[in-house]
Coordinates of C-alpha atoms and ligand atoms in Angstrom, one line a residue:
M228 CA 22.0 -12.4 40.0
T229 CA 21.2 -15.2 37.7
E230 CA 21.7 -15.5 34.3
P231 CA 21.8 -11.5 33.2
S232 CA 23.0 -12.7 30.2
T233 CA 19.3 -14.6 28.5
L234 CA 17.2 -11.4 30.1
T235 CA 19.5 -9.1 28.2
Q236 CA 19.9 -11.1 24.8
A237 CA 16.1 -12.6 24.2
P238 CA 14.5 -9.0 23.4
A239 CA 18.1 -8.2 21.2
T240 CA 17.8 -10.9 19.0
A241 CA 13.6 -10.9 18.3
A242 CA 14.3 -7.0 17.0
A243 CA 16.9 -8.2 14.8
T244 CA 14.6 -10.9 13.3
V245 CA 11.3 -9.2 13.0
A246 CA 10.5 -6.4 10.6
A247 CA 7.8 -4.4 11.1
V248 CA 6.5 -4.7 6.8
N249 CA 7.5 -6.7 5.3
S250 CA 5.4 -8.6 2.3
Y251 CA 6.1 -9.1 -1.3
D252 CA 3.5 -11.6 -2.7
E253 CA -0.4 -12.1 -1.8
F254 CA 0.6 -16.1 -0.9
T255 CA 3.8 -17.5 1.7
R256 CA 2.8 -17.3 5.5
L257 CA 0.8 -14.7 6.2
R258 CA 1.9 -13.2 10.3
E259 CA 0.8 -9.7 10.6
V260 CA -3.1 -8.8 9.0
I261 CA -5.1 -5.4 9.1
I262 CA -9.1 -6.1 8.7
G263 CA -11.2 -3.1 7.8
T264 CA -14.6 -2.5 9.8
A265 CA -17.4 -1.9 8.4
V266 CA -18.3 0.1 11.5
G267 CA -18.5 4.5 10.5
A268 CA -19.5 3.3 6.9
A269 CA -21.8 5.3 5.0
L270 CA -22.2 5.6 1.0
P271 CA -21.3 9.1 -1.0
S272 CA -23.8 10.2 -3.4
P273 CA -24.1 9.0 -6.7
E274 CA -24.7 12.3 -8.7
D275 CA -21.3 12.8 -7.5
P276 CA -18.9 11.8 -10.9
S277 CA -16.4 9.7 -8.7
A278 CA -19.1 7.7 -7.0
W279 CA -20.5 6.9 -10.0
L280 CA -17.1 5.3 -11.4
N281 CA -16.1 3.5 -8.7
L282 CA -19.3 2.2 -7.7
Y283 CA -21.4 1.4 -10.0
P284 CA -19.6 1.5 -13.5
D285 CA -21.4 -0.7 -15.0
L286 CA -24.7 1.5 -15.0
R287 CA -25.1 4.6 -17.2
R288 CA -26.6 7.5 -15.6
D289 CA -29.8 7.2 -15.7
E290 CA -29.7 3.5 -14.3
L291 CA -28.5 5.2 -11.1
A292 CA -31.6 6.6 -9.4
G293 CA -32.7 5.2 -6.2
A294 CA -29.1 4.1 -5.3
P295 CA -28.3 4.5 -1.7
S296 CA -26.8 7.8 0.3
G297 CA -25.0 8.2 3.1
P298 CA -25.1 6.0 6.9
V299 CA -25.0 1.9 6.0
D300 CA -28.4 0.6 7.1
A301 CA -27.7 -0.8 10.4
R302 CA -28.2 -4.3 10.2
V303 CA -26.2 -4.7 6.9
V304 CA -23.6 -2.7 9.7
E305 CA -24.0 -5.2 12.1
E306 CA -24.1 -8.2 10.1
T307 CA -20.6 -7.6 9.2
E308 CA -18.7 -7.3 12.3
E309 CA -20.0 -10.4 13.2
D310 CA -18.7 -12.2 9.8
L311 CA -15.0 -10.3 10.1
A312 CA -14.5 -10.7 13.9
G313 CA -14.9 -14.8 12.7
L314 CA -12.6 -13.9 9.9
C315 CA -10.2 -12.4 13.1
A316 CA -11.2 -15.4 15.0
A317 CA -10.0 -17.9 11.9
L318 CA -6.9 -15.8 11.4
E319 CA -5.9 -16.0 15.2
L320 CA -6.4 -19.0 15.1
A321 CA -3.6 -19.7 12.9
D322 CA -1.2 -17.7 14.2
V323 CA -1.9 -14.4 12.5
V324 CA -1.6 -11.4 14.5
V325 CA -4.5 -8.9 13.3
R326 CA -4.6 -6.0 13.7
R327 CA -7.8 -3.0 13.4
P328 CA -8.6 0.6 11.9
A329 CA -9.3 3.4 14.4
P330 CA -13.1 4.0 14.7
A331 CA -14.4 6.8 12.4
D332 CA -17.4 9.0 11.4
H333 CA -17.3 8.8 7.5
S334 CA -20.3 10.7 7.5
V335 CA -19.1 13.4 7.8
A336 CA -18.7 15.7 5.3
F337 CA -15.3 18.3 3.9
D338 CA -14.6 19.8 0.8
G339 CA -11.9 19.2 -1.1
P340 CA -10.7 21.8 -4.1
G341 CA -13.7 22.5 -5.7
W342 CA -16.2 19.9 -5.1
R343 CA -17.7 18.7 -0.9
S344 CA -17.9 14.6 0.1
H345 CA -18.3 13.2 2.9
G346 CA -16.1 9.3 3.7
M347 CA -17.0 6.2 2.9
Y348 CA -15.1 3.4 5.2
S349 CA -12.7 1.4 6.5
Y350 CA -13.9 -2.0 5.5
C351 CA -11.8 -2.2 3.0
P352 CA -7.9 -1.3 3.8
R353 CA -6.7 -3.4 0.5
D354 CA -8.2 -0.6 -1.8
L355 CA -5.6 2.3 -0.5
T356 CA -2.1 1.2 0.7
L357 CA -0.2 -1.4 -1.1
V358 CA 2.7 -2.9 0.8
L359 CA 6.1 -3.6 -1.3
G360 CA 8.9 -5.1 0.4
D361 CA 9.5 -2.8 3.8
T362 CA 7.2 0.6 2.6
L363 CA 4.0 1.4 3.0
I364 CA 2.5 3.2 -0.3
E365 CA -0.8 5.7 0.5
T366 CA -2.5 5.6 -3.4
P367 CA -4.1 8.3 -4.9
S368 CA -7.3 7.2 -4.5
P369 CA -9.8 8.5 -7.2
T370 CA -12.6 8.9 -5.0
R371 CA -13.6 11.5 -3.8
A372 CA -14.9 9.9 -0.7
R373 CA -12.0 8.4 0.6
W374 CA -9.7 11.1 0.7
H375 CA -9.6 11.6 4.0
E376 CA -9.4 7.5 4.3
N377 CA -6.6 6.5 5.4
R378 CA -6.4 8.2 8.4
S379 CA -8.0 5.7 10.0
L380 CA -5.2 4.0 9.5
H381 CA -2.1 6.6 10.1
A382 CA -1.6 5.1 14.2
L383 CA -1.1 1.7 12.5
F384 CA 1.6 3.3 9.8
A385 CA 2.8 5.3 12.7
E386 CA 3.7 2.4 14.7
Y387 CA 5.4 0.9 11.7
H388 CA 7.0 2.9 10.4
H389 CA 8.6 4.0 14.4
G390 CA 9.7 0.0 13.6
G391 CA 11.3 0.6 10.8
G392 CA 9.3 0.4 8.1
R393 CA 9.5 2.6 5.1
W394 CA 6.0 5.1 4.7
L395 CA 5.2 7.0 1.6
S396 CA 2.4 8.7 -0.7
A397 CA 1.8 9.4 -3.5
P398 CA 0.7 13.2 -5.1
E399 CA -2.0 14.3 -3.6
P400 CA -4.6 14.1 -6.9
Q401 CA -7.2 17.0 -7.3
L402 CA -10.0 14.7 -8.2
A403 CA -11.8 18.2 -10.4
D404 CA -14.5 17.6 -12.7
D405 CA -11.9 16.5 -16.1
L406 CA -10.5 13.8 -14.2
Y407 CA -14.1 12.1 -15.3
G408 CA -15.3 11.1 -18.7
V409 CA -18.9 9.3 -19.8
D410 CA -17.8 7.1 -22.9
A411 CA -19.7 7.0 -26.2
S412 CA -22.2 4.1 -24.2
G413 CA -23.2 6.5 -21.3
L414 CA -20.4 4.4 -19.3
P415 CA -18.1 6.7 -17.4
F416 CA -14.5 6.2 -17.6
L417 CA -11.2 8.3 -15.8
A418 CA -9.2 10.1 -17.3
E419 CA -5.6 11.0 -17.8
S420 CA -5.5 14.6 -16.1
E421 CA -3.9 13.2 -13.3
P422 CA -2.3 10.0 -11.2
A423 CA -4.8 8.5 -9.9
F424 CA -5.0 4.8 -9.3
E425 CA -6.0 2.2 -5.8
A426 CA -3.2 -0.3 -4.7
A427 CA -6.0 -2.5 -5.3
N428 CA -5.4 -2.5 -9.0
V429 CA -2.1 -3.9 -8.4
L430 CA -1.3 -7.7 -7.2
R431 CA 2.9 -8.9 -5.7
V432 CA 4.5 -11.7 -6.7
G433 CA 7.4 -10.6 -5.4
R434 CA 9.8 -9.1 -8.0
D435 CA 6.7 -8.9 -10.1
L436 CA 3.3 -6.9 -10.5
L437 CA 0.7 -6.4 -11.7
Y438 CA -1.3 -3.5 -12.6
Q439 CA -4.8 -3.3 -14.2
V440 CA -6.2 -0.4 -16.0
S441 CA -9.6 0.6 -15.6
G442 CA -11.9 3.0 -13.6
S443 CA -9.7 2.7 -10.8
G444 CA -6.9 2.9 -11.6
N445 CA -5.2 5.1 -14.8
E446 CA -2.2 5.0 -17.2
A447 CA -0.6 8.2 -15.3
G448 CA -1.4 6.0 -12.1
L449 CA 1.2 3.4 -14.2
R450 CA 3.8 5.8 -14.8
W451 CA 3.8 7.7 -11.1
L452 CA 4.5 4.2 -9.4
R453 CA 6.4 3.3 -11.9
S454 CA 8.9 5.9 -11.3
T455 CA 8.7 5.5 -7.5
V456 CA 9.3 1.4 -7.4
E457 CA 12.9 1.9 -9.8
H458 CA 13.7 3.6 -5.7
L459 CA 12.5 0.3 -3.9
G460 CA 14.4 -2.7 -5.7
S461 CA 14.1 -4.4 -9.2
F462 CA 10.7 -4.8 -9.7
H463 CA 9.0 -5.5 -12.8
I464 CA 5.6 -4.2 -13.6
E465 CA 2.8 -5.9 -16.3
P466 CA 0.7 -3.2 -17.1
L467 CA -2.9 -4.9 -17.8
R468 CA -5.0 -3.1 -20.5
G469 CA -8.7 -3.8 -21.8
V470 CA -9.5 -7.2 -18.7
Y471 CA -11.6 -5.0 -16.9
A472 CA -12.7 -1.4 -16.6
G473 CA -14.6 -1.6 -13.8
T474 CA -12.1 -1.5 -10.6
H475 CA -9.8 -4.0 -9.3
I476 CA -8.0 -6.4 -9.8
D477 CA -8.7 -8.9 -7.3
S478 CA -11.7 -9.9 -8.3
T479 CA -10.2 -10.9 -11.8
I480 CA -7.3 -12.7 -10.7
A481 CA -6.1 -14.8 -7.5
L482 CA -2.2 -15.6 -6.9
L483 CA -2.6 -19.2 -5.0
R484 CA 1.0 -20.0 -3.9
P485 CA 3.8 -20.5 -7.2
G486 CA 2.5 -21.4 -10.1
L487 CA -0.7 -21.5 -9.4
V488 CA -3.4 -18.6 -10.0
L489 CA -7.1 -18.9 -10.1
L490 CA -8.4 -16.5 -13.0
N491 CA -11.5 -15.1 -14.2
P492 CA -12.9 -17.1 -17.4
A493 CA -15.6 -14.0 -18.0
R494 CA -12.4 -11.6 -18.0
L495 CA -9.7 -13.5 -19.0
D496 CA -8.8 -16.3 -21.2
A497 CA -5.0 -18.3 -22.0
S498 CA -4.5 -16.0 -24.7
T499 CA -4.5 -12.5 -22.9
A500 CA -3.8 -13.7 -19.2
P501 CA -0.8 -11.7 -18.2
A502 CA 2.6 -13.5 -20.1
L503 CA 3.9 -13.7 -15.8
F504 CA 1.7 -16.9 -15.8
A505 CA 3.2 -18.5 -18.6
G506 CA 4.9 -21.5 -17.1
W507 CA 2.5 -21.6 -14.9
D508 CA -0.5 -24.0 -13.7
V509 CA -3.9 -21.8 -14.4
V510 CA -7.4 -22.7 -12.2
W511 CA -10.5 -21.7 -13.9
C512 CA -12.8 -20.3 -11.2
P513 CA -16.3 -21.3 -11.4
A514 CA -19.1 -19.3 -12.2
P515 CA -19.9 -17.7 -9.0
P516 CA -23.3 -18.5 -7.3
A517 CA -25.9 -15.7 -7.7
D518 CA -27.2 -13.9 -4.9
P519 CA -30.6 -13.0 -4.9
A520 CA -30.1 -10.9 -1.3
T521 CA -28.1 -8.2 -3.1
G522 CA -29.9 -5.8 -4.9
P523 CA -29.2 -3.3 -8.1
F524 CA -26.8 -1.1 -6.5
T525 CA -23.9 -3.8 -4.6
L526 CA -20.5 -1.7 -4.6
S527 CA -19.4 -5.6 -6.6
S528 CA -19.6 -8.3 -9.4
P529 CA -20.7 -12.2 -8.4
W530 CA -17.1 -12.4 -9.0
L531 CA -15.9 -11.4 -5.9
S532 CA -16.8 -14.2 -4.5
M533 CA -13.0 -15.2 -6.2
N534 CA -11.6 -12.1 -4.2
L535 CA -9.7 -15.0 -1.3
L536 CA -6.7 -15.1 0.9
M537 CA -4.0 -16.7 1.1
I538 CA -2.8 -17.5 4.9
D539 CA -0.3 -19.5 3.3
T540 CA 1.1 -21.4 -0.5
D541 CA -2.0 -24.0 1.0
L542 CA -4.5 -22.7 3.4
A543 CA -6.7 -20.0 2.4
V544 CA -10.1 -18.2 4.1
V545 CA -12.7 -18.4 1.2
D546 CA -16.4 -17.6 0.2
A547 CA -18.5 -20.3 2.0
D548 CA -21.1 -19.4 -0.3
H549 CA -18.8 -20.5 -3.0
P550 CA -18.7 -24.4 -3.2
S551 CA -17.5 -25.7 -6.2
L552 CA -14.8 -23.0 -5.6
L553 CA -14.0 -24.9 -2.7
R554 CA -13.9 -28.3 -4.2
V555 CA -11.8 -26.8 -7.6
L556 CA -8.7 -25.4 -4.3
E557 CA -8.8 -28.7 -2.6
R558 CA -8.7 -30.6 -5.0
R559 CA -5.4 -28.9 -5.8
G560 CA -4.0 -29.4 -2.5
I561 CA -5.1 -26.2 -0.8
T562 CA -6.8 -26.2 3.0
V563 CA -10.2 -24.2 2.5
I564 CA -11.4 -22.3 6.1
P565 CA -14.9 -21.4 4.5
I566 CA -16.6 -18.1 6.0
R567 CA -19.3 -16.0 4.8
L568 CA -18.9 -13.0 4.3
R569 CA -23.0 -11.7 4.1
H570 CA -23.1 -8.5 3.1
A571 CA -19.4 -8.7 0.9
R572 CA -20.8 -7.4 -2.6
T573 CA -23.2 -4.8 -0.9
L574 CA -20.1 -3.2 1.0
G575 CA -17.8 -4.0 -2.4
G576 CA -14.8 -6.4 -0.9
G577 CA -13.8 -9.7 -0.6
F578 CA -11.4 -11.6 2.3
H579 CA -8.7 -9.9 -0.1
C580 CA -10.2 -6.3 0.0
V581 CA -10.6 -6.3 3.6
S582 CA -7.4 -7.1 4.3
L583 CA -3.5 -5.4 3.8
D584 CA -1.1 -7.8 4.7
V585 CA 1.6 -6.0 6.4
R586 CA 4.5 -9.2 7.0
R587 CA 4.9 -12.1 5.3
D588 CA 7.6 -15.0 5.0
G589 CA 8.3 -14.7 1.4
G590 CA 10.9 -12.2 -0.3
L591 CA 11.9 -10.1 -3.7
E592 CA 11.4 -13.3 -5.1
D593 CA 11.9 -14.2 -8.8
Y594 CA 8.7 -16.7 -9.8
R595 CA 8.8 -16.2 -13.2
Ligands
DAV798 O1 -15.6 -7.2 -9.9 O2 -16.9 -5.9 -9.0 C1 -14.9 -6.1 -7.5 C2 -13.9 -5.2 -6.2 C3 -14.2 -5.0 -5.1 N1 -12.8 -3.8 -4.2 C4 -15.8 -6.5 -9.1 C5 -14.2 -6.0 -8.5

C-alpha cells in the first residue's frame, strides 16, 4: 500500500474549490467559456415582425425587400468557423476551458402559438442565457426564430447543473402579433404585452447590473428580472432608456476592468453615461472602420467592433480590423489579442456575443 491518503484527498479538494458556474462580471480572470458556432445557421424571413424588429431595427418595412432568408451562405459559415477556431485556440492558449454547443439544424420549421418559424443559429450563446453568479437564467427572446435555440446548449447546462450550478428560465413568451409595433417614423418597436428580453441586453458589474431597454428588451422583462434577482443575491439593476433603440447593450458599453469602461460616443456622452460609472475612467471608442464587404442587410451596426471579450483585467480579445481601438486599449495597459471575425456584422455577433462566460474568478463585488 502506497500513499492512499494522497490518492483519496486530491479529487475531494478539487471538487470543493471549483464551482461549475461562477460569473459575476465581464472582466475578472476567465476560466471557462462557451463559444458559438455558425454551423447550421439560417436567417428567418424578414416578413416575420419579430425578425424585422431584432435583425433589421434600423430599416423601414419597404427597405426589407431583398433581405436574405433561409440557410446562411456556405462560404460565410466556413470562414466563420475558421475564425472561431482561431478564437478557441487563443483562449485555450490562455488556459481557458472552451466548450461548444451541440450541432443543430436551425432551418427546420416549428410552430408557436399562432405563428410558424424556423430557427436561427447557435452563433451567439451570449444572447439568450444570463449567467448571474452560480445561476444560468434562460431569457425570453422576442425573436420567434430563437424560441428553441437554447436546446443546443442544454446538454452543457445539464452538466453545469449536475455540478452544482443553478438553472432557471423566464416564463415562456407567446410572441403574439401584439408584441410588435411600428412607430410614427415607420420603424419597429417592442411592445409591453409580456416580459421579453435577451441576456445580451444586460451587462454584469458584480452587484450592479445594467439593463438596456430596447427592441430586444422591454420594461416588463426588466420587471421580471428585478423580481427574480432579488432571490439570487443583493443585485442592483440600473436601466438604460433612450440610449439605443436597436437591440443589445454590448456595442454601446464594454467593461474593461474595475474603474475602466469603453463607451460608444455615438450613443452616450458624459451626461447620459450610466450613474454606475460616475467615479470611473472612460475610454471613448474610436470610430469603427468602414467595412466595404458588408451589404445592406447586416445584422449589426459598425460599432460591433467594440464588442470585445476580456480574458482578464489586462488581457482582451479584440477585432483585428479596428487598429485605432487596439492602440487605445494598449495605452491603458491592456494586452490585446487581435483576431479577425470576418462575418461578425453579417451574422450580428462580435467576440462578446459569440461567447458565454460560465466561470470567472470574480465574486459579488461592489465596483462602484
Ligand atoms: O450595434 O448593431 C449589435 C448587437 C449584436 N448582438 C448593434 C448591436
